[in-house]
Amino acid sequence: NAGVMQNPRHLVRRRGQEARLRCSPMKGHSHVYWYRQLPEEGLKFMVYLQKENIIDESGMPKERFSAEFPKEGPSILRIQQVVRGDSAAYFCASSPQGAEETQYFGPGTRLLVL
Amino acid sequence: AQSVTQPDIHITVSEGASLELRCNYSYGATPYLFWYVQSPGQGLQLLLKYFSGDTLVQGIKGFEAEFKRSQSSFNLRKPSVHWSDAAEYFCAVGAIGDYKLSFGAGTTVTVRA
């Protein structure tokens, strides 16, 4: 019974490169959420997706960030032209339909921008 | 808007001693409350949650939390800590159908022998 899976666990990028973070939800879960954790802070909501739909991206920066959850395959959080301020831990969570408030988290991807 | 405050940034406790972590929240509706634990380099694991009913909630790993509406608090307790409890603990608030969990900044627990 695999939990939420994220890869890579650690990612190093130079300024201006692209970062792609992947998340596979728990089996049977159709809702995916992305959160960002900056150093010394709690997690902040970024985006909520269902299969092939972005439900709420109000927490995601308007530029350079995008997310998708295709019909097949993992959810992807994409950061274009990364800057040092993007260095953070990015967590994915999933929930079953009808229980959106109970979210199960993956191990996170720690992004370091040099 | 909802918010969560964890007043203690860092707590050091001796192994075998009791532990209490404080959490205060601000939420307009009836809140759902959660405690998560994050071990170094790991993801967040759900310790317990409160939705309704009995205000004393039992969780995994011997933890419990008490919801006090009058104080807007949801403090986490453990009677006797183990070295493996050293981790960061996050309190979070949400509501039915509200997928945007709001997290506190976390409390780091150090356990000394």
PDB file of C-alpha atoms in Angstrom, chain B residues 17-102:
ATOM      1  CA  ALA B  17       9.429  13.197  30.499  1.00  0.00           C
ATOM      2  CA  SER B  18       6.073  14.533  29.389  1.00  0.00           C
ATOM      3  CA  LEU B  19       5.667  16.788  26.380  1.00  0.00           C
ATOM      4  CA  GLU B  20       3.100  19.433  25.534  1.00  0.00           C
ATOM      5  CA  LEU B  21       3.113  21.443  22.313  1.00  0.00           C
ATOM      6  CA  ARG B  22       0.893  24.459  22.027  1.00  0.00           C
ATOM      7  CA  CYS B  23      -1.290  25.412  19.091  1.00  0.00           C
ATOM      8  CA  ASN B  24      -3.692  28.324  18.798  1.00  0.00           C
ATOM      9  CA  TYR B  25      -5.856  28.901  15.773  1.00  0.00           C
ATOM     10  CA  SER B  26      -8.079  31.513  14.269  1.00  0.00           C
ATOM     11  CA  TYR B  27     -10.842  30.273  12.005  1.00  0.00           C
ATOM     12  CA  GLY B  28     -14.229  31.677  11.113  1.00  0.00           C
ATOM     13  CA  ALA B  29     -16.070  28.402  10.793  1.00  0.00           C
ATOM     14  CA  THR B  30     -16.004  25.210  12.809  1.00  0.00           C
ATOM     15  CA  PRO B  31     -12.431  24.055  12.388  1.00  0.00           C
ATOM     16  CA  TYR B  32     -10.917  20.732  11.596  1.00  0.00           C
ATOM     17  CA  LEU B  33      -7.612  20.474  13.417  1.00  0.00           C
ATOM     18  CA  PHE B  34      -4.597  18.340  12.676  1.00  0.00           C
ATOM     19  CA  TRP B  35      -1.188  17.560  14.069  1.00  0.00           C
ATOM     20  CA  TYR B  36       1.531  16.352  11.734  1.00  0.00           C
ATOM     21  CA  VAL B  37       5.059  15.210  12.530  1.00  0.00           C
ATOM     22  CA  GLN B  38       8.012  15.634  10.214  1.00  0.00           C
ATOM     23  CA  SER B  39      11.176  13.676  10.921  1.00  0.00           C
ATOM     24  CA  PRO B  40      14.413  15.000   9.405  1.00  0.00           C
ATOM     25  CA  GLY B  41      14.388  14.628   5.637  1.00  0.00           C
ATOM     26  CA  GLN B  42      10.969  12.998   5.690  1.00  0.00           C
ATOM     27  CA  GLY B  43       7.472  14.002   4.722  1.00  0.00           C
ATOM     28  CA  LEU B  44       4.645  14.855   7.050  1.00  0.00           C
ATOM     29  CA  GLN B  45       2.903  12.074   8.885  1.00  0.00           C
ATOM     30  CA  LEU B  46      -0.572  12.625  10.279  1.00  0.00           C
ATOM     31  CA  LEU B  47      -0.543  12.087  14.058  1.00  0.00           C
ATOM     32  CA  LEU B  48      -4.179  12.845  14.781  1.00  0.00           C
ATOM     33  CA  LYS B  49      -7.127  14.944  13.725  1.00  0.00           C
ATOM     34  CA  TYR B  50     -10.179  16.498  15.321  1.00  0.00           C
ATOM     35  CA  PHE B  51     -13.409  16.980  13.426  1.00  0.00           C
ATOM     36  CA  SER B  52     -16.123  16.856  16.059  1.00  0.00           C
ATOM     37  CA  GLY B  53     -17.285  14.972  19.114  1.00  0.00           C
ATOM     38  CA  ASP B  54     -15.016  14.108  22.018  1.00  0.00           C
ATOM     39  CA  THR B  55     -12.602  16.979  22.487  1.00  0.00           C
ATOM     40  CA  LEU B  56      -9.787  14.666  23.586  1.00  0.00           C
ATOM     41  CA  VAL B  57      -8.384  12.927  20.536  1.00  0.00           C
ATOM     42  CA  GLN B  58      -6.065   9.951  20.570  1.00  0.00           C
ATOM     43  CA  GLY B  59      -3.488   9.574  17.835  1.00  0.00           C
ATOM     44  CA  ILE B  60      -0.652   7.340  16.799  1.00  0.00           C
ATOM     45  CA  LYS B  61       2.617   6.892  18.659  1.00  0.00           C
ATOM     46  CA  GLY B  62       0.993   7.589  22.030  1.00  0.00           C
ATOM     47  CA  PHE B  63       0.058  11.186  21.278  1.00  0.00           C
ATOM     48  CA  GLU B  64      -3.178  12.902  22.216  1.00  0.00           C
ATOM     49  CA  ALA B  65      -4.566  16.384  21.723  1.00  0.00           C
ATOM     50  CA  GLU B  66      -7.326  18.360  23.369  1.00  0.00           C
ATOM     51  CA  PHE B  67      -9.581  20.812  21.556  1.00  0.00           C
ATOM     52  CA  LYS B  68     -10.609  23.780  23.679  1.00  0.00           C
ATOM     53  CA  ARG B  69     -12.986  25.994  21.759  1.00  0.00           C
ATOM     54  CA  SER B  70     -13.044  28.711  24.436  1.00  0.00           C
ATOM     55  CA  GLN B  71      -9.288  29.090  24.171  1.00  0.00           C
ATOM     56  CA  SER B  72      -9.039  28.409  20.420  1.00  0.00           C
ATOM     57  CA  SER B  73      -6.392  25.860  21.230  1.00  0.00           C
ATOM     58  CA  PHE B  74      -5.485  22.340  20.187  1.00  0.00           C
ATOM     59  CA  ASN B  75      -2.471  21.332  22.266  1.00  0.00           C
ATOM     60  CA  LEU B  76      -0.607  18.102  21.649  1.00  0.00           C
ATOM     61  CA  ARG B  77       0.589  15.943  24.538  1.00  0.00           C
ATOM     62  CA  LYS B  78       2.541  12.811  25.202  1.00  0.00           C
ATOM     63  CA  PRO B  79       3.014  11.440  28.729  1.00  0.00           C
ATOM     64  CA  SER B  80       6.477   9.969  28.189  1.00  0.00           C
ATOM     65  CA  VAL B  81       8.648  10.856  25.215  1.00  0.00           C
ATOM     66  CA  HIS B  82      11.025   8.524  23.451  1.00  0.00           C
ATOM     67  CA  TRP B  83      14.206   9.537  21.641  1.00  0.00           C
ATOM     68  CA  SER B  84      12.442   8.738  18.367  1.00  0.00           C
ATOM     69  CA  ASP B  85       9.979  11.566  19.033  1.00  0.00           C
ATOM     70  CA  ALA B  86      12.647  14.110  18.148  1.00  0.00           C
ATOM     71  CA  ALA B  87      11.168  15.817  15.102  1.00  0.00           C
ATOM     72  CA  GLU B  88       9.305  18.882  13.953  1.00  0.00           C
ATOM     73  CA  TYR B  89       5.618  19.094  14.753  1.00  0.00           C
ATOM     74  CA  PHE B  90       3.092  21.080  12.785  1.00  0.00           C
ATOM     75  CA  CYS B  91      -0.408  22.070  13.769  1.00  0.00           C
ATOM     76  CA  ALA B  92      -2.832  22.710  10.907  1.00  0.00           C
ATOM     77  CA  VAL B  93      -6.403  23.934  10.560  1.00  0.00           C
ATOM     78  CA  GLY B  94      -8.975  23.336   7.868  1.00  0.00           C
ATOM     79  CA  ALA B  95     -12.706  22.762   7.587  1.00  0.00           C
ATOM     80  CA  ILE B  96     -15.102  20.373   5.965  1.00  0.00           C
ATOM     81  CA  GLY B  97     -14.548  20.540   2.242  1.00  0.00           C
ATOM     82  CA  ASP B  98     -11.770  23.102   2.715  1.00  0.00           C
ATOM     83  CA  TYR B  99      -8.699  21.737   1.026  1.00  0.00           C
ATOM     84  CA  LYS B 100      -6.466  24.686   1.916  1.00  0.00           C
ATOM     85  CA  LEU B 101      -4.883  23.568   5.128  1.00  0.00           C
ATOM     86  CA  SER B 102      -3.194  26.364   7.065  1.00  0.00           C
TER      87      SER B 102
END
